Coordinates of N, CA and C in Angstrom, one line a residue:
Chain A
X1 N -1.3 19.9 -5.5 CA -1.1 18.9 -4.5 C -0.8 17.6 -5.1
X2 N -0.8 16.5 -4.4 CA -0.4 15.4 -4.9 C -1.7 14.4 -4.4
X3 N -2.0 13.6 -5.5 CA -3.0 12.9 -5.8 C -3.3 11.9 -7.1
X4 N -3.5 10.5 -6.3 CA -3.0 9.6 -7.4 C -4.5 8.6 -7.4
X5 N -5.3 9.1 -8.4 CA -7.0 8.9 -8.5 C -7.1 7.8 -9.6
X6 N -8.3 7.5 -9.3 CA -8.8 6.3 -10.5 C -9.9 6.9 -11.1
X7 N -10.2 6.2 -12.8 CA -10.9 7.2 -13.5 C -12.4 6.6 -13.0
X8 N -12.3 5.1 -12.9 CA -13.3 4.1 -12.4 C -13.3 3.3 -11.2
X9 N -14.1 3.2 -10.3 CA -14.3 2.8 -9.4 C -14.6 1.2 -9.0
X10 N -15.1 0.9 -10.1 CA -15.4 -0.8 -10.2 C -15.5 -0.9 -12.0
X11 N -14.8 -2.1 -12.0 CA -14.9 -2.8 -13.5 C -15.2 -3.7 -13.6
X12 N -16.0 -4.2 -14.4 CA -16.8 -5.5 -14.6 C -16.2 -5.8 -15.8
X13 N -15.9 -7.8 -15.6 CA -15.5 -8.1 -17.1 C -16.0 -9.5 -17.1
X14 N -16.2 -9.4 -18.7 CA -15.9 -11.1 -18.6 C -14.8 -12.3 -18.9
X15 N -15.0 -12.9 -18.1 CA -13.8 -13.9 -18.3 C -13.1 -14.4 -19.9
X16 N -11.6 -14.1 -19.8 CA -10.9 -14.4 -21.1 C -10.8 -12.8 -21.4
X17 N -11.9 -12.1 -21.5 CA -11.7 -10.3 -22.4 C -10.6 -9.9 -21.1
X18 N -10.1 -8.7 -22.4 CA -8.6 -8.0 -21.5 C -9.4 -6.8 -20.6
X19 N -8.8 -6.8 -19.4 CA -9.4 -5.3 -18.2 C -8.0 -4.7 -18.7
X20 N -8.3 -3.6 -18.2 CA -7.8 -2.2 -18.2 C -8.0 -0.9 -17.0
X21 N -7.2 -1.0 -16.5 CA -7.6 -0.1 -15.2 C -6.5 0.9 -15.1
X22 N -7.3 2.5 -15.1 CA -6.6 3.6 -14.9 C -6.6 3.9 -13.9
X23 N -5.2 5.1 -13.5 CA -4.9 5.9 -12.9 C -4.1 7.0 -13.1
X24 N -5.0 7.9 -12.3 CA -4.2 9.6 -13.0 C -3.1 10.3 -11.9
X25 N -2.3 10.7 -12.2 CA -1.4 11.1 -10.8 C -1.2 13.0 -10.9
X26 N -0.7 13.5 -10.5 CA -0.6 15.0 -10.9 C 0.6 15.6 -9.8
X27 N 1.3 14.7 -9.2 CA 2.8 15.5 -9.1 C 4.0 14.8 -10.3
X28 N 4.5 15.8 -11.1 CA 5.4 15.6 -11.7 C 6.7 15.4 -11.5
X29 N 6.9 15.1 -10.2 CA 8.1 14.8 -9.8 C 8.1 13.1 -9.2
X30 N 6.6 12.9 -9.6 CA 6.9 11.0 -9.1 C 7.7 10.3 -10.2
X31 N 8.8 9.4 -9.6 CA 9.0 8.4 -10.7 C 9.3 7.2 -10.5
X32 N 8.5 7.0 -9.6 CA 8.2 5.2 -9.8 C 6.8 4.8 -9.1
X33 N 6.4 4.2 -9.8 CA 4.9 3.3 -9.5 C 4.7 2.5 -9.7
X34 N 3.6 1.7 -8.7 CA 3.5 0.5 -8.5 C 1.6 0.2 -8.8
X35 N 1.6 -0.9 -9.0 CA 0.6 -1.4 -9.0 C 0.5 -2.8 -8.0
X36 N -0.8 -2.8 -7.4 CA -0.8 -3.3 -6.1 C -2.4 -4.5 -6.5
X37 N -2.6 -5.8 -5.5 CA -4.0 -6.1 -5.8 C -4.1 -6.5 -4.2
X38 N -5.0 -6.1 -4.1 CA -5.5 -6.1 -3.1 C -7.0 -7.3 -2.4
X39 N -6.9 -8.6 -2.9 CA -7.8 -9.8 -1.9 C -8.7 -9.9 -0.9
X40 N -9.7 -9.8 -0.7 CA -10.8 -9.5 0.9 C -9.7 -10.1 2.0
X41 N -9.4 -9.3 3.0 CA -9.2 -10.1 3.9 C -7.6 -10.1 3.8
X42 N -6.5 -9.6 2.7 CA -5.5 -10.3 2.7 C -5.0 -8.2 2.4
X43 N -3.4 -7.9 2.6 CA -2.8 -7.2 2.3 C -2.7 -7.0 1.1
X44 N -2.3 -5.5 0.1 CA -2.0 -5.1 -1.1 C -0.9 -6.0 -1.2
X45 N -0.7 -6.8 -2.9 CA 0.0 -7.6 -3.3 C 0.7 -7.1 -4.5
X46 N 1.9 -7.0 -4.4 CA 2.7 -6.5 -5.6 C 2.5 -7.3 -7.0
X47 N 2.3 -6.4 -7.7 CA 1.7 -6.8 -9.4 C 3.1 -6.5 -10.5
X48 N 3.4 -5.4 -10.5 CA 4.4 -4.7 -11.4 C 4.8 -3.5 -11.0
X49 N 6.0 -2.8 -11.4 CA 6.4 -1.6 -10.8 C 6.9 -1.0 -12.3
X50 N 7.0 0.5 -12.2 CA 7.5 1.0 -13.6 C 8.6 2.4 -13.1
X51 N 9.4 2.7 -13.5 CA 10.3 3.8 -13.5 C 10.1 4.9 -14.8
X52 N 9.7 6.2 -14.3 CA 9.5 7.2 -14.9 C 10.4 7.1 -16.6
X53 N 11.5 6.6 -16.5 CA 12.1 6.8 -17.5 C 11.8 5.8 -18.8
X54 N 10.7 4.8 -18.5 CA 10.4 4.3 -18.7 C 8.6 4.3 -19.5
X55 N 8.2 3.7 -20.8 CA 7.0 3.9 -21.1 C 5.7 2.8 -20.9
X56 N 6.6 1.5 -20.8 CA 5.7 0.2 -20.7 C 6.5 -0.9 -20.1
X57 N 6.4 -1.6 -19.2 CA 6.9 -2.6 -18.9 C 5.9 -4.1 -19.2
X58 N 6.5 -4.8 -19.2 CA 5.5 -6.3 -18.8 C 5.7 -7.2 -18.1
X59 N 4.7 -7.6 -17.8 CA 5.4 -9.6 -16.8 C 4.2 -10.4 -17.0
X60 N 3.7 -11.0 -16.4 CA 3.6 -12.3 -16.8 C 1.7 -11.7 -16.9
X61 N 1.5 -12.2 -17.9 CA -0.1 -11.4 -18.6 C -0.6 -9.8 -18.2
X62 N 0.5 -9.4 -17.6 CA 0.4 -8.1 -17.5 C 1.0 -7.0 -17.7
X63 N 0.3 -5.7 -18.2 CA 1.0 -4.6 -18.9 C 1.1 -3.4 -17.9
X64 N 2.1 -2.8 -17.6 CA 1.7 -1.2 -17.1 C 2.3 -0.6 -18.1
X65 N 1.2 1.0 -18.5 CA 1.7 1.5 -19.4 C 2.0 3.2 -18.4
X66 N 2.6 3.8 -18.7 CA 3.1 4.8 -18.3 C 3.2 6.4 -19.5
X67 N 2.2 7.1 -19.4 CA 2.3 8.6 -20.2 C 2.9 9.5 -19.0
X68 N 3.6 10.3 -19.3 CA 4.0 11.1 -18.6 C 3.7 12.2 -18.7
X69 N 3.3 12.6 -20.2 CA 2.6 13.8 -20.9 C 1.2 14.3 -20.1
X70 N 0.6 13.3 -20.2 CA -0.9 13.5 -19.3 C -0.9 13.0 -18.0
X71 N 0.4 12.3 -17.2 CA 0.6 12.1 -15.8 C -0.6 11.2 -16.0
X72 N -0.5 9.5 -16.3 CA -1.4 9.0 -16.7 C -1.2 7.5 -16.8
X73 N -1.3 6.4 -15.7 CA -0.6 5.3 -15.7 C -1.6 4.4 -16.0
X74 N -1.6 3.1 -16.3 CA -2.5 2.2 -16.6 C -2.0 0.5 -16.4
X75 N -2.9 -0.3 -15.9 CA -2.5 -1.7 -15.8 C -3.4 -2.6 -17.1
X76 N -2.7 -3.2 -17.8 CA -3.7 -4.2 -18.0 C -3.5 -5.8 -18.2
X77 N -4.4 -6.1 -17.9 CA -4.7 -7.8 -17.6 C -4.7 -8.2 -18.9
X78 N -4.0 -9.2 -19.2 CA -4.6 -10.0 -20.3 C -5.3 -11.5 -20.2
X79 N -6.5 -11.7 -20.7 CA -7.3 -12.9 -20.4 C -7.3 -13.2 -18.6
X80 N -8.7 -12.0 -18.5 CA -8.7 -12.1 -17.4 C -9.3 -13.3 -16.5
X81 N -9.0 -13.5 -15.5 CA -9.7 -14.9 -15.0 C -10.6 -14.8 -14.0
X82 N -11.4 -15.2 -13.2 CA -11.9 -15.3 -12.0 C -10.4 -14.9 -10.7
X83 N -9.8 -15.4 -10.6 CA -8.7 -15.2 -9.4 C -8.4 -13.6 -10.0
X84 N -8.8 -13.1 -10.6 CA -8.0 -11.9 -10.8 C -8.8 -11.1 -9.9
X85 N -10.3 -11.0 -9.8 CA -11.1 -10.6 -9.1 C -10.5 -10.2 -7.6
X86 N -10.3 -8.5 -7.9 CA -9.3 -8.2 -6.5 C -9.8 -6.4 -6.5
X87 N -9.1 -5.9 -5.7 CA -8.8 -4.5 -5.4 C -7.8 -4.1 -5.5
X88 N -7.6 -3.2 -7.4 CA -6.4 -2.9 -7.3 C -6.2 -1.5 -7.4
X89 N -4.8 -1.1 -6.8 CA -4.1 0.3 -6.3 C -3.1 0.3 -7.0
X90 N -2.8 2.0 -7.8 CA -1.8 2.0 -8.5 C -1.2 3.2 -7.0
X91 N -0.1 3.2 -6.8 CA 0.9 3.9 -6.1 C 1.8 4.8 -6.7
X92 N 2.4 5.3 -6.6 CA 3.7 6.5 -6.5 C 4.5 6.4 -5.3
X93 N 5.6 6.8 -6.2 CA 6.2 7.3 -4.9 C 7.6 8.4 -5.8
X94 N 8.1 9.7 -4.4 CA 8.1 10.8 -5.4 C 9.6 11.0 -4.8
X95 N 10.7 10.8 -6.0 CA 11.8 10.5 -6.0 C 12.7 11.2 -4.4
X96 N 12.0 12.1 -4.0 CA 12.6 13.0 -2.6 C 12.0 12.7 -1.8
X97 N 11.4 11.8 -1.9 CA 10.4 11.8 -0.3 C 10.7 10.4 0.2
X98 N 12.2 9.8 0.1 CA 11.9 8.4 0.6 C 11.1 7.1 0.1
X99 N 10.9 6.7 1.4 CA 10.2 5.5 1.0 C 8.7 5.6 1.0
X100 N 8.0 6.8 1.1 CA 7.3 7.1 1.4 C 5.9 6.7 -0.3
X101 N 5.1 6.0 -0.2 CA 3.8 5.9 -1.2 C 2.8 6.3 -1.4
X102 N 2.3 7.1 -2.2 CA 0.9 7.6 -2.3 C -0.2 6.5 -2.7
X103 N -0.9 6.3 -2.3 CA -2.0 5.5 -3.3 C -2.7 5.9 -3.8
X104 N -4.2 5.6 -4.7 CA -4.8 6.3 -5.2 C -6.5 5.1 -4.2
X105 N -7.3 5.6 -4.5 CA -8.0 4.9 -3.9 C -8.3 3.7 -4.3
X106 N -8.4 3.3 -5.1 CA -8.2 1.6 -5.5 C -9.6 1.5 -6.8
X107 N -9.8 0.7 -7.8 CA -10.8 -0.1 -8.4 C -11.0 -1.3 -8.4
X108 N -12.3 -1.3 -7.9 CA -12.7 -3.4 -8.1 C -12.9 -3.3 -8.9
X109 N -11.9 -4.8 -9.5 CA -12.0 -5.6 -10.9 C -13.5 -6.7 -10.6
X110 N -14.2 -7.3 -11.0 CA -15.4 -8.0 -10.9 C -14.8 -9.0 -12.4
X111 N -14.8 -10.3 -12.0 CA -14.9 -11.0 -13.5 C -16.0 -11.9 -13.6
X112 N -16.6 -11.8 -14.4 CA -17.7 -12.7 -14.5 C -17.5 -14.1 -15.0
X113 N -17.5 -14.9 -14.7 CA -17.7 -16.2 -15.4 C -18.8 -16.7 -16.5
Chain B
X1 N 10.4 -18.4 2.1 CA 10.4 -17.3 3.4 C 9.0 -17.3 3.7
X2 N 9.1 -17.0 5.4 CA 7.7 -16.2 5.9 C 7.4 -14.7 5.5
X3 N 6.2 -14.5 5.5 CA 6.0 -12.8 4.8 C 6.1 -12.2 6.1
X4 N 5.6 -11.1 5.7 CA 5.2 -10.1 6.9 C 3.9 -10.3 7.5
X5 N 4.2 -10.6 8.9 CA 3.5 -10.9 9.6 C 2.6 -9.8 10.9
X6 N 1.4 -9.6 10.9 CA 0.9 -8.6 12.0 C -0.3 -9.4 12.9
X7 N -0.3 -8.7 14.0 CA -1.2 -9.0 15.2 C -1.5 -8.3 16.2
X8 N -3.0 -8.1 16.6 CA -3.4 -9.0 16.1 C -4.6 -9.0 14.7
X9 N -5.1 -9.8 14.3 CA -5.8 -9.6 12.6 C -6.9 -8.6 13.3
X10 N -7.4 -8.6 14.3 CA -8.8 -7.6 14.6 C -8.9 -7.2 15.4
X11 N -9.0 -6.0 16.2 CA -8.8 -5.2 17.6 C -10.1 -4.3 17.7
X12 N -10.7 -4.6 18.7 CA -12.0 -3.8 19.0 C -12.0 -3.4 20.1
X13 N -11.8 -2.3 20.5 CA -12.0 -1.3 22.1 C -12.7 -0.3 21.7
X14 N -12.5 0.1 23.3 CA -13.6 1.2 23.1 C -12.7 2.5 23.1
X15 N -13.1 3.5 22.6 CA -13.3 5.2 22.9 C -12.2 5.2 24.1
X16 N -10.5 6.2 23.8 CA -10.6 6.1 25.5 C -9.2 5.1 25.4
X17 N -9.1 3.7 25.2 CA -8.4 3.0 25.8 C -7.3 2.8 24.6
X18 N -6.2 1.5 25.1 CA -5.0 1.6 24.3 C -5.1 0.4 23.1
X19 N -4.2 0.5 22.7 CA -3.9 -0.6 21.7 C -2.4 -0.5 21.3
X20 N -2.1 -2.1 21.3 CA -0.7 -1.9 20.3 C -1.0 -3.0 19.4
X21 N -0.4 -2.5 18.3 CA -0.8 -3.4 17.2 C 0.8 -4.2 17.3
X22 N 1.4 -4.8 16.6 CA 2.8 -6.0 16.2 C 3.1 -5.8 14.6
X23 N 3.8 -5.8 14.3 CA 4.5 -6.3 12.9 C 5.6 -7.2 12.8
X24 N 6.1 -7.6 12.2 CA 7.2 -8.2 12.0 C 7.2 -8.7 10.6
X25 N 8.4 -8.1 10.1 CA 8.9 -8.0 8.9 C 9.4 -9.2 8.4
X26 N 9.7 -9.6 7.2 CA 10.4 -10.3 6.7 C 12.0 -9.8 6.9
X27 N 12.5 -11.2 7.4 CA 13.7 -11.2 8.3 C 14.9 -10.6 7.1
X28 N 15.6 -9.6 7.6 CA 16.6 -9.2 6.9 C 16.6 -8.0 6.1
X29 N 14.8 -7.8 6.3 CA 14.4 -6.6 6.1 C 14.4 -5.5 5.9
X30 N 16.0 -4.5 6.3 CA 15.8 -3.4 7.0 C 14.6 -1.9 6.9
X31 N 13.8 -2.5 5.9 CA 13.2 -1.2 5.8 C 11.5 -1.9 6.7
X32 N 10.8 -0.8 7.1 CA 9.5 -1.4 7.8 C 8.6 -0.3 7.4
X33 N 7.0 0.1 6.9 CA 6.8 1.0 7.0 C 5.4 0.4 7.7
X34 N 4.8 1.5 8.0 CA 3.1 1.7 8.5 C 2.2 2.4 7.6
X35 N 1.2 1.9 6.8 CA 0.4 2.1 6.7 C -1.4 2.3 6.6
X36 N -2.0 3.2 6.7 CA -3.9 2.8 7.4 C -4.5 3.0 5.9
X37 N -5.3 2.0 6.0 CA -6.9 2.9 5.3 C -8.0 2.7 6.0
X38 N -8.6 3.7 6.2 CA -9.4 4.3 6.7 C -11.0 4.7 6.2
X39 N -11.6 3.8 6.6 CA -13.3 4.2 6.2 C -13.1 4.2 4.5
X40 N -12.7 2.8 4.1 CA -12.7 2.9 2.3 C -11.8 3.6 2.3
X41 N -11.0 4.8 2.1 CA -10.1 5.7 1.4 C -9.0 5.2 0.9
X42 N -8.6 6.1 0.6 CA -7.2 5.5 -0.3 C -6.2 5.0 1.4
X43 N -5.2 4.2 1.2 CA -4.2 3.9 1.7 C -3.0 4.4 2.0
X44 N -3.0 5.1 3.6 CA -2.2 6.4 3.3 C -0.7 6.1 4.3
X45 N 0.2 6.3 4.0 CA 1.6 6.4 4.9 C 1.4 7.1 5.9
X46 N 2.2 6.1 7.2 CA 1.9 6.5 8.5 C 3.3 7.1 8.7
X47 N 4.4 6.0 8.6 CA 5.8 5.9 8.9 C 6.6 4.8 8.2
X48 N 8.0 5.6 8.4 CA 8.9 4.9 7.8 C 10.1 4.3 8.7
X49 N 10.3 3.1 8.7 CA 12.2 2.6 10.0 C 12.6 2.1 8.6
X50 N 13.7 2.8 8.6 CA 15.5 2.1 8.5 C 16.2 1.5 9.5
X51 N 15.9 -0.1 9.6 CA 16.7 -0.6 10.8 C 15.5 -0.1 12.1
X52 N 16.3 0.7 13.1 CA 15.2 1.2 14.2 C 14.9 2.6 14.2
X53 N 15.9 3.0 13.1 CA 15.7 4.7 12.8 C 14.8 4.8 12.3
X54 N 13.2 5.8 12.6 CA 12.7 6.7 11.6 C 13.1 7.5 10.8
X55 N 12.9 7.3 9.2 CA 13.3 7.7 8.3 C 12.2 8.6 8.6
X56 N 11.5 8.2 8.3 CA 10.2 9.5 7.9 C 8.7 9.2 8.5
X57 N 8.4 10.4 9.3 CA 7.2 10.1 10.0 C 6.2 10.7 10.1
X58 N 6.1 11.3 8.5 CA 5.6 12.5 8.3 C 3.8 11.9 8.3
X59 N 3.2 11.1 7.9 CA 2.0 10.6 7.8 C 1.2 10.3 9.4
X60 N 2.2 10.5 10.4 CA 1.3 10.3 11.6 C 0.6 11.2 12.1
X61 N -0.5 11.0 12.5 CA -1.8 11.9 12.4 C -1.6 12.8 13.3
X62 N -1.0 12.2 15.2 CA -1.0 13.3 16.2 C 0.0 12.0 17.1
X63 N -0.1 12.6 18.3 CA 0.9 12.7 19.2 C 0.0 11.3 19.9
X64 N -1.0 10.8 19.5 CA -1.7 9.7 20.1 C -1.0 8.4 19.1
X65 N -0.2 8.8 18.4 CA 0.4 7.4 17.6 C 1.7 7.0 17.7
X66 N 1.9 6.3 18.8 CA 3.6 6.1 18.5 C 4.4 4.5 18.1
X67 N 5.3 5.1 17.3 CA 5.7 4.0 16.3 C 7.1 3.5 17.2
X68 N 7.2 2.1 17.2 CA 8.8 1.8 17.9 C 9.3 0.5 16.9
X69 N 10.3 0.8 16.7 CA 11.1 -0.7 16.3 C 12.6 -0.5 17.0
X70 N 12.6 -1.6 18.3 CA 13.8 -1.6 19.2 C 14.3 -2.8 18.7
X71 N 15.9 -2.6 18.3 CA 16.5 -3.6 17.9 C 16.1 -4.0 16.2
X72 N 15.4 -2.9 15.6 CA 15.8 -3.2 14.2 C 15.1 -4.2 13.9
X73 N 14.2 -4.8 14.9 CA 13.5 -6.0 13.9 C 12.1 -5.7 13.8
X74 N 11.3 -6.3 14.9 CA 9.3 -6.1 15.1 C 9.1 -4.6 15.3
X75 N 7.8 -4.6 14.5 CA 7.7 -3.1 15.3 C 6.3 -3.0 16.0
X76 N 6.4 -1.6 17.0 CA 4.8 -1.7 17.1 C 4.2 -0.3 17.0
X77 N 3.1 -0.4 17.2 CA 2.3 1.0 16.3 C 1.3 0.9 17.9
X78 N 1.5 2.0 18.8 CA 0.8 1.9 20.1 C -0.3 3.3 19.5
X79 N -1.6 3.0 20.0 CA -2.1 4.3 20.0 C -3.4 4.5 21.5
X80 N -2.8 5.7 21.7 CA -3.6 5.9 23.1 C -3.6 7.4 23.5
X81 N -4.8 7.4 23.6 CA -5.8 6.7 23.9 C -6.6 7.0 22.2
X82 N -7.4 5.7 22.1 CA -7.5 5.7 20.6 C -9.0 6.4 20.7
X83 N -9.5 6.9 19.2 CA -10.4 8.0 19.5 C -11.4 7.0 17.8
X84 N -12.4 7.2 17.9 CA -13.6 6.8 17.2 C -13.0 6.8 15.4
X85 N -12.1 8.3 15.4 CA -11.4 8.4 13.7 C -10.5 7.2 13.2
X86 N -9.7 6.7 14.4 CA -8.8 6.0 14.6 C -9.1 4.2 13.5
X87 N -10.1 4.4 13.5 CA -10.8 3.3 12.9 C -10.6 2.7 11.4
X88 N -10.0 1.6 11.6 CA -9.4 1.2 10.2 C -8.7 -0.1 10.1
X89 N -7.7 -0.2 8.7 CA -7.4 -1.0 8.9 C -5.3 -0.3 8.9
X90 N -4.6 -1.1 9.8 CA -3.6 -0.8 9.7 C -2.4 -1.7 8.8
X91 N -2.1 -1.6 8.0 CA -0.9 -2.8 6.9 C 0.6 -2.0 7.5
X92 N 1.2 -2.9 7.6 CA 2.8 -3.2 7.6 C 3.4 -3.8 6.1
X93 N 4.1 -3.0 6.1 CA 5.2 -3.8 5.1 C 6.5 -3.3 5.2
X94 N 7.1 -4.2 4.5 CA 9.3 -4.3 4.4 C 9.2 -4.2 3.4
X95 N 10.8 -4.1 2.8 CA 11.5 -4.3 1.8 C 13.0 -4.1 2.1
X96 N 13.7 -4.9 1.5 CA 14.9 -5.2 1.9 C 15.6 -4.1 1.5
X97 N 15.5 -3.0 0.2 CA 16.4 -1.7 -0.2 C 15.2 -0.7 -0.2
X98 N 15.5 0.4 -0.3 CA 14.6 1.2 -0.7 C 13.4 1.4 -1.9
X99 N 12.5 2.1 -1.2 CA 11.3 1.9 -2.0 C 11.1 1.7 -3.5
X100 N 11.8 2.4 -4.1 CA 12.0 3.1 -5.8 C 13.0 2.0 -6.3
X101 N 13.2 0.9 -5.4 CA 14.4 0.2 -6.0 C 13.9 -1.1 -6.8
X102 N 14.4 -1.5 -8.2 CA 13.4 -2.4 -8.6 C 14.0 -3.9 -7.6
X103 N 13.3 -4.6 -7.8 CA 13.2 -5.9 -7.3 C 13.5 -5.9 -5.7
X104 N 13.0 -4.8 -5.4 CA 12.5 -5.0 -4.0 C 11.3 -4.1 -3.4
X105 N 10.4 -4.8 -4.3 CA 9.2 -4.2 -3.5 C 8.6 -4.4 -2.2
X106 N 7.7 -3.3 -1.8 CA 7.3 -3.5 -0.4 C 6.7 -5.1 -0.3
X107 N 6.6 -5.5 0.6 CA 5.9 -6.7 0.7 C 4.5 -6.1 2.3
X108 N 3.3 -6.9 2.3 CA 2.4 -5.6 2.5 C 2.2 -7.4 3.7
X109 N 1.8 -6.7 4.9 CA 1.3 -8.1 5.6 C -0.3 -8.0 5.5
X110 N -1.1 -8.6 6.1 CA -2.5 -8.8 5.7 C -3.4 -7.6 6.5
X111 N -2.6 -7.0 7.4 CA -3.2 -5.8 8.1 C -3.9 -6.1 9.6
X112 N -4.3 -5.5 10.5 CA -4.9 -5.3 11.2 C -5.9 -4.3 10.9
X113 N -7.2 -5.3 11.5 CA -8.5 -4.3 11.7 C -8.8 -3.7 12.5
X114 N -9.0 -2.3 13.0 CA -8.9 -2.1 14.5 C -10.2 -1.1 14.1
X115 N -11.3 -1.3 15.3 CA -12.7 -1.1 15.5 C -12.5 -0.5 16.9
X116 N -12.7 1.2 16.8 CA -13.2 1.9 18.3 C -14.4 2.3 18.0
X117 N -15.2 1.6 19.5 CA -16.5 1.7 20.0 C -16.5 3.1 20.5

């Protein structure tokens, strides 16, 4: 079946150290994913997106990394801040099915000051 | 630009009665989709418009959910009579090409909360 999970559920950091937040997917036919953050109160906010053919992208202090071997995607923050403190969702979506997204259930990032 | 906009932000009825929620996309939009999360879960696809065509409507739960966008622009998400499960929060979002396309990601509005008593 198709299912796009987190390994952790909440992550705690401290301010400046790098987060890292996984997600595992298991249809092999997705090829493009997104990473989403999600604010109390406010809609999922577009972070970065990556295309299967693809192993790592970057933007601006942030990384998605992409295994395809272990169906196996990852975000990470570099020097993380207070404002990063959010709810974030990595998505799919599965080259035949439209516009259609899976999400995975989400992990709170927590930064500590 | 204005983002995507929904209304209204929190809806509370009871067991029984109707609701229509609003969206309205970022103008020029053509794509619109629906989707809920529900009691913490993951964030799941309701439906899809191209323009005022459903593309895909494969995420709607039952015959108590109906999706309209007349004239290709706002849409609305009516459900009736809404039932206790119904309970969540509902997000709209656009994008101007399709989903998989880079540099046009969905754009997500802030959601509706909708609370059946």
């Amino acid at each position: 079946g198709e299912s796009v999970g987190l390994h952790l559920p909440t992550l705690s950091v401290q301010e400046g150290d790098n987060s890292i937040i996984n997600c595992a997917y298991s249809n092999s036919a997705s090829d493009y994913f997104i990473w989403y953050k999600q604010e109390s109160g406010k809609g999922p906010q577009f972070i970065i997106d990556i295309r299967s053919n693809m192993d790592k992208r970057q933007g601006q202090r942030v990384t998605v990394l992409l295994n395809k071997t272990v169906k196996h995607l990852s975000l990470q923050i570099a020097a993380t801040q207070p404002g990063d403190s959010a709810v974030y969702f990595c998505a799919e979506n599965i080259g035949n099915q439209g516009g259609k997204l899976i999400f995975g259930q989400g992990t709170e990032l927590s930064v500590k000051p | 630009e204005a983002g995507v906009t929904q209304f209204p932000s929190h809806s509370v009825i009871e067991k029984g009665q109707t609701v229509t929620l609003r969206c309205d996309p970022i103008s020029g939009h053509d794509n619109l989709y629906w989707y809920r999360r529900v009691m913490g879960k993951e964030i799941k696809f309701l439906l899809h418009f191209v323009k005022e065509s459903k593309q895909d409507e494969s995420g709607m739960p039952n015959n108590r959910f109906l999706a309209e966008r007349t004239g290709g622009t706002y849409s609305t998400l009516k459900v009736q009579p809404a039932e206790l499960e119904d309970s969540g929060v509902y997000f709209c979002a656009s994008s101007q090409a399709g989903v998989s396309s880079y540099n046009s990601p969905l754009h997500f509005g802030n959601g509706t909360r909708l609370t059946v008593t």
